[in-house]
Tab-separated table of C-alpha atoms in Angstrom:
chain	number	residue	atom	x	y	z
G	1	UNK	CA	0.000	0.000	0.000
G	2	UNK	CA	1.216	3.619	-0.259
G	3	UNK	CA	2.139	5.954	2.535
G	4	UNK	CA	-0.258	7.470	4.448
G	5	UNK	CA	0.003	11.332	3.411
G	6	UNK	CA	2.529	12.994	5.128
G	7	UNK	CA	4.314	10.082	6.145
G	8	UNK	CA	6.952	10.163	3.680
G	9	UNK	CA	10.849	10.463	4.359
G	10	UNK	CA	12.230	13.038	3.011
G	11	UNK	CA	14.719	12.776	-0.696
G	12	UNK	CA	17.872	11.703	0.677
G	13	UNK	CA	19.165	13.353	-3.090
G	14	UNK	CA	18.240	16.808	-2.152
G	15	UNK	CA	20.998	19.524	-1.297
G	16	UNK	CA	19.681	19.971	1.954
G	17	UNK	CA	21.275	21.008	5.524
G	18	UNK	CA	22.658	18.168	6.858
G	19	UNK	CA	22.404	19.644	10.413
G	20	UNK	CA	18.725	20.312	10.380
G	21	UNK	CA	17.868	17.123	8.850
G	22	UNK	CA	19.792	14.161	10.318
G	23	UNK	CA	20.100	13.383	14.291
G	24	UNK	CA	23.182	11.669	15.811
G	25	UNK	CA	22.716	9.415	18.535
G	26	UNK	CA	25.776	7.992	20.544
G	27	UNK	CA	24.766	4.531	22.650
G	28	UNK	CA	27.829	2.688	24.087
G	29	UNK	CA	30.371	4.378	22.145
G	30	UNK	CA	28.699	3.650	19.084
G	31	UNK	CA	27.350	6.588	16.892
G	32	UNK	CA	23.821	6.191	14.817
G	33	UNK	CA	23.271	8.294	12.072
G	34	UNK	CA	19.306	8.840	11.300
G	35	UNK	CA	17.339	10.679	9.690
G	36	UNK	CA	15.608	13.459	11.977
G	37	UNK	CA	11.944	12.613	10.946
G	38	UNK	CA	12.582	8.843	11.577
G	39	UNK	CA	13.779	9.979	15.259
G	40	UNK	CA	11.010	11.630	16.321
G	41	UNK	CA	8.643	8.657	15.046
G	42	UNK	CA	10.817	7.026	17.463
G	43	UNK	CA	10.408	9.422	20.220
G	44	UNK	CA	6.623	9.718	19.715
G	45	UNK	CA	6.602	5.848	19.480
G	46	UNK	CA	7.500	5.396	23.198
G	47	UNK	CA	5.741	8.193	24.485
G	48	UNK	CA	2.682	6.600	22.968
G	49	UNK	CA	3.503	3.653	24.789
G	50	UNK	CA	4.485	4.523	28.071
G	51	UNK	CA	1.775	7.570	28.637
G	52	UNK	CA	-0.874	7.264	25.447
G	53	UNK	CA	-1.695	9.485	22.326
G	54	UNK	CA	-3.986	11.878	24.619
G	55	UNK	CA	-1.458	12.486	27.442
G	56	UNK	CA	1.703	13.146	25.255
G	57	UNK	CA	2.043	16.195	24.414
G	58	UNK	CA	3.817	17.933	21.305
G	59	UNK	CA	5.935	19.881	24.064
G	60	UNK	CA	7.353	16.750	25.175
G	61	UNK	CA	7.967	14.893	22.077
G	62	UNK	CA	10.168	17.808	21.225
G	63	UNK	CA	11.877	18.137	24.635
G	64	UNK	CA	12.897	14.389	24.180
G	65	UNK	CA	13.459	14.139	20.558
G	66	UNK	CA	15.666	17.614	20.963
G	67	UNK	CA	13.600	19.322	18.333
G	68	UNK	CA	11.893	23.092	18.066
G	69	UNK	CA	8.691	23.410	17.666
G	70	UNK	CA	9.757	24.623	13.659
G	71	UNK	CA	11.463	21.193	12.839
G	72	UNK	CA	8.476	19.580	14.319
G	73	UNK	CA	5.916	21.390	12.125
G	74	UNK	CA	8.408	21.303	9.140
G	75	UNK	CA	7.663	17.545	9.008
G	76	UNK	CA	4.015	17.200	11.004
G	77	UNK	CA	2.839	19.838	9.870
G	78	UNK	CA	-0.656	19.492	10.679
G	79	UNK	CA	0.623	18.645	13.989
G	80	UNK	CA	0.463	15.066	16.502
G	81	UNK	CA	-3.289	13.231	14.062
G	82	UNK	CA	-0.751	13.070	11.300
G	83	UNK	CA	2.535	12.274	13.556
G	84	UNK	CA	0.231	9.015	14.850
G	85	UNK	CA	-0.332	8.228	11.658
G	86	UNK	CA	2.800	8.224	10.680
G	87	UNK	CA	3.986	5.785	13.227
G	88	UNK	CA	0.684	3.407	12.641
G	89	UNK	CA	1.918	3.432	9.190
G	90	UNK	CA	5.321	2.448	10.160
G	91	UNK	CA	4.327	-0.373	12.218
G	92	UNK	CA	2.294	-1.712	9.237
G	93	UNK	CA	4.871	-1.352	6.839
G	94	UNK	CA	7.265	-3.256	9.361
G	95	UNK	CA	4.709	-5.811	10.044
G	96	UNK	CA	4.452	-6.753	6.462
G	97	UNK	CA	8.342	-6.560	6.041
G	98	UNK	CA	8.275	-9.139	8.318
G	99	UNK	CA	5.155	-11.766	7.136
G	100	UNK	CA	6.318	-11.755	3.672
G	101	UNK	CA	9.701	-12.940	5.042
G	102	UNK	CA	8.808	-15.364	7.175
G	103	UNK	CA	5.855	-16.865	5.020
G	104	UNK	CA	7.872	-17.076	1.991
G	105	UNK	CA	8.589	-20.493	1.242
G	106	UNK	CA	7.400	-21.908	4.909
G	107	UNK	CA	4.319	-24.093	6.331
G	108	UNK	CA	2.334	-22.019	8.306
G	109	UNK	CA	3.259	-23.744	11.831
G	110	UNK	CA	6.771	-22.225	11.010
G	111	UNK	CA	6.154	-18.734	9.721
G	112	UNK	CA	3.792	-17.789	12.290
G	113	UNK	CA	6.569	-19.290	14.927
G	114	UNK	CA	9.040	-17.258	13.460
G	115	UNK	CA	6.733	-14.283	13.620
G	116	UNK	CA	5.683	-14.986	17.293
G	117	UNK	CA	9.567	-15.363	18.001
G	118	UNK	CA	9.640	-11.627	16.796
G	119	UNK	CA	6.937	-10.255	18.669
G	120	UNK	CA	8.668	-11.852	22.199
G	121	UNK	CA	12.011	-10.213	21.074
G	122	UNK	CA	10.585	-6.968	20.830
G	123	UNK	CA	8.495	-7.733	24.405
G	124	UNK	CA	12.145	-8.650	25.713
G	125	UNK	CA	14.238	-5.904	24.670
G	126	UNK	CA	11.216	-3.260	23.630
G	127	UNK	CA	12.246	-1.712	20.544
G	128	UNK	CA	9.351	1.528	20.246
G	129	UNK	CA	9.569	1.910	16.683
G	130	UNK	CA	8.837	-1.831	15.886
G	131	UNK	CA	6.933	-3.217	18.605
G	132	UNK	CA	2.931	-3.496	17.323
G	133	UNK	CA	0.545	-0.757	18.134
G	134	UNK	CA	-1.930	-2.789	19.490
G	135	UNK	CA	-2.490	-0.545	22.422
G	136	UNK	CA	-2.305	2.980	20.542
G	137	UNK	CA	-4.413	1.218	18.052
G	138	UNK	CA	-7.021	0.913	20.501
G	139	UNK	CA	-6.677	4.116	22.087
G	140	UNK	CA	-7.546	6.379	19.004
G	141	UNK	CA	-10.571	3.608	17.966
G	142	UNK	CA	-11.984	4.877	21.006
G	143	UNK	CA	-11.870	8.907	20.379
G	144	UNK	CA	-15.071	10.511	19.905
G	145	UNK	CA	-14.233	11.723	16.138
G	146	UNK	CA	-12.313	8.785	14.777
G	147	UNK	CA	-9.806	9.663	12.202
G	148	UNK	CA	-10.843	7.366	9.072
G	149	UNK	CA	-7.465	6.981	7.498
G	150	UNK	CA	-6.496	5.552	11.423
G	151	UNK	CA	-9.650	2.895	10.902
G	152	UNK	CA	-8.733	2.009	7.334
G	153	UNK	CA	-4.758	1.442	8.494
G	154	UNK	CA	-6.397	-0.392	11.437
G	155	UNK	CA	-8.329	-2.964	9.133
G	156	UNK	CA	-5.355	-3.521	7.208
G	157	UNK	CA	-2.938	-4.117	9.836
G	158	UNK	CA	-5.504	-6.618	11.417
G	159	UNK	CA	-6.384	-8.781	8.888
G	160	UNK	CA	-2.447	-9.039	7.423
G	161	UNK	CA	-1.522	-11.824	9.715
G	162	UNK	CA	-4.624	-13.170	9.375
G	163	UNK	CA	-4.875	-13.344	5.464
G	164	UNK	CA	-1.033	-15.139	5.633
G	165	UNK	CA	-2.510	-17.943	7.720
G	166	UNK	CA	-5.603	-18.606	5.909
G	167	UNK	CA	-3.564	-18.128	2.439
G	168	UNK	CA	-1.340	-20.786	3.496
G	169	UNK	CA	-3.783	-23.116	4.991
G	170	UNK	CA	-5.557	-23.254	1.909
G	171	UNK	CA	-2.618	-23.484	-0.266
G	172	UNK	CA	-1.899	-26.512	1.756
G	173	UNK	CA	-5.606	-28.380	1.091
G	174	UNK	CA	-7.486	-27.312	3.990
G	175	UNK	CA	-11.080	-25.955	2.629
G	176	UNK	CA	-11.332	-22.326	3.138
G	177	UNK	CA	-14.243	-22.298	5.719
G	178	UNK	CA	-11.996	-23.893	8.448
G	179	UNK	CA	-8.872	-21.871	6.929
G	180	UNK	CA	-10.715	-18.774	7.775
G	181	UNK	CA	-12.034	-19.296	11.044
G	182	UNK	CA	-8.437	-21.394	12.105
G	183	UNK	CA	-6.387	-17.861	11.041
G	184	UNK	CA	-8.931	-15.544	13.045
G	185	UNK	CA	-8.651	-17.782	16.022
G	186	UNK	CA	-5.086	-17.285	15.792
G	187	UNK	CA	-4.750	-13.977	14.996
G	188	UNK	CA	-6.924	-13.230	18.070
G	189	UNK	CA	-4.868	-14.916	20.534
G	190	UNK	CA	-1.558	-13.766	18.989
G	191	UNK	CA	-2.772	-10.160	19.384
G	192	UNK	CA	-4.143	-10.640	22.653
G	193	UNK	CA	-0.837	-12.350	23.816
G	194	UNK	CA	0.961	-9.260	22.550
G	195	UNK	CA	-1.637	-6.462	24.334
G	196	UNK	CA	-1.354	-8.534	27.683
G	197	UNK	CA	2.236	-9.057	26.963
G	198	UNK	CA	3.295	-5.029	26.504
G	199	UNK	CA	1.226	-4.468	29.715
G	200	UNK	CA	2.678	-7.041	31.781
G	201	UNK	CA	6.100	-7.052	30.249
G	202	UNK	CA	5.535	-10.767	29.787
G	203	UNK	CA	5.997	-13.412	26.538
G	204	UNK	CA	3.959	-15.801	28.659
G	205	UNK	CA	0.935	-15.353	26.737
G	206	UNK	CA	2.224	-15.232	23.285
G	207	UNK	CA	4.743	-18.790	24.294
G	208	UNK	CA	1.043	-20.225	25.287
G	209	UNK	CA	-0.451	-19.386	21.724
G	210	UNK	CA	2.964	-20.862	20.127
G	211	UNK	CA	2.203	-24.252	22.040
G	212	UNK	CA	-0.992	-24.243	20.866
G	213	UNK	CA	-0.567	-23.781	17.481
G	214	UNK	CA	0.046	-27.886	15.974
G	215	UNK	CA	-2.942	-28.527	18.318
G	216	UNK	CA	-4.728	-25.862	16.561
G	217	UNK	CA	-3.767	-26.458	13.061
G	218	UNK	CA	-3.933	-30.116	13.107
G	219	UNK	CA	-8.063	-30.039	14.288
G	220	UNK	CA	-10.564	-30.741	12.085
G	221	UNK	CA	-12.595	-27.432	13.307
């Protein structure tokens, strides 16, 4: 799918100021080199996380990020609706990164394995910009006027893992009514395991669903 308006990086070709435009960030000696727009996603990201789209402020995200409020606006600039979006959109562009990788070539046992494997990682060692947005997802489903490019990116990014599973169960002979409801019950309980999981800083859940899944896969309903 194409970016979400706005969300786009910005020409890495253009004679721009390198200054204004790229952040350095030094962790344990080492120094990362990204660009400034992609750092504030990140910023935002955890913010979003740790105190939800309605308590974090634009103030803050700049204070952290070590932005003015110009180089905020210069890339947001119709302020934190489209700076959500923009990290919704990543997460759903990482998500599908990652399915088309690990379903590639794989039984569906494996792939969604490999993909639950990801999703404890980033519980484990939380990553903001790539951990799902099942929690921020919820949060702006809820606001009274409900942003419809947020719904539509919503749909999408809950259905993805979903359509995988039921594409490969019925690539592999199973008929498509017990394809589809097998790869919703699964999708459920993967994306409950990883809502529980953020909250209680716990893979328990999402290691349950990965047990589960020959004994799920293997029944006749």
């Amino acid at each position: 799918m194409d970016n979400l308006q706005g969300c786009l990086y910005i020409n890495q070709d253009e004679k721009i100021d390198q200054s204004v435009y790229f952040f350095a960030l030094t962790l344990k000696g080492v120094t990362i080199i990204k660009p400034r727009q992609e750092h504030i996603l990140d910023v935002a990201t955890e913010l979003f996380h740790r105190l939800g789209y309605f308590q974090t402020g634009i103030a803050e995200i700049n204070r952290r990020a070590g932005v003015s409020k110009g180089v905020f606006y210069h890339y947001f600039p119709d302020g934190k609706l489209q700076l959500v979006r923009c990290v919704l959109q990543r997460d759903y562009d990482y998500s599908n990164t990652l399915m088309n990788e690990f379903f590639n070539g794989r039984d569906a046992e494996t792939a969604i394995n490999l993909f639950i494997d990801n999703l404890k990682n980033k519980i484990n060692t939380p990553d903001y910009s790539t951990v799902r947005m099942s929690i921020l997802f919820s949060e702006m489903m809820e606001a009274k006027d409900v942003d419809p490019e947020i719904v539509a990116l919503a749909k999408r990014t809950y259905t993805m893992l979903e359509d995988h599973i039921e594409e490969k169960l019925s690539a592999a002979g199973m008929d498509e009514g017990t394809a589809v409801r097998k790869a919703k019950q699964i999708n459920a309980m993967i994306e409950g395991g990883v809502t529980i999981g953020i909250i209680k800083e716990s893979t328990e859940y999402l290691e349950i669903v990965s047990e589960s899944l020959k004994w799920i896969l293997s029944g006749s309903n």
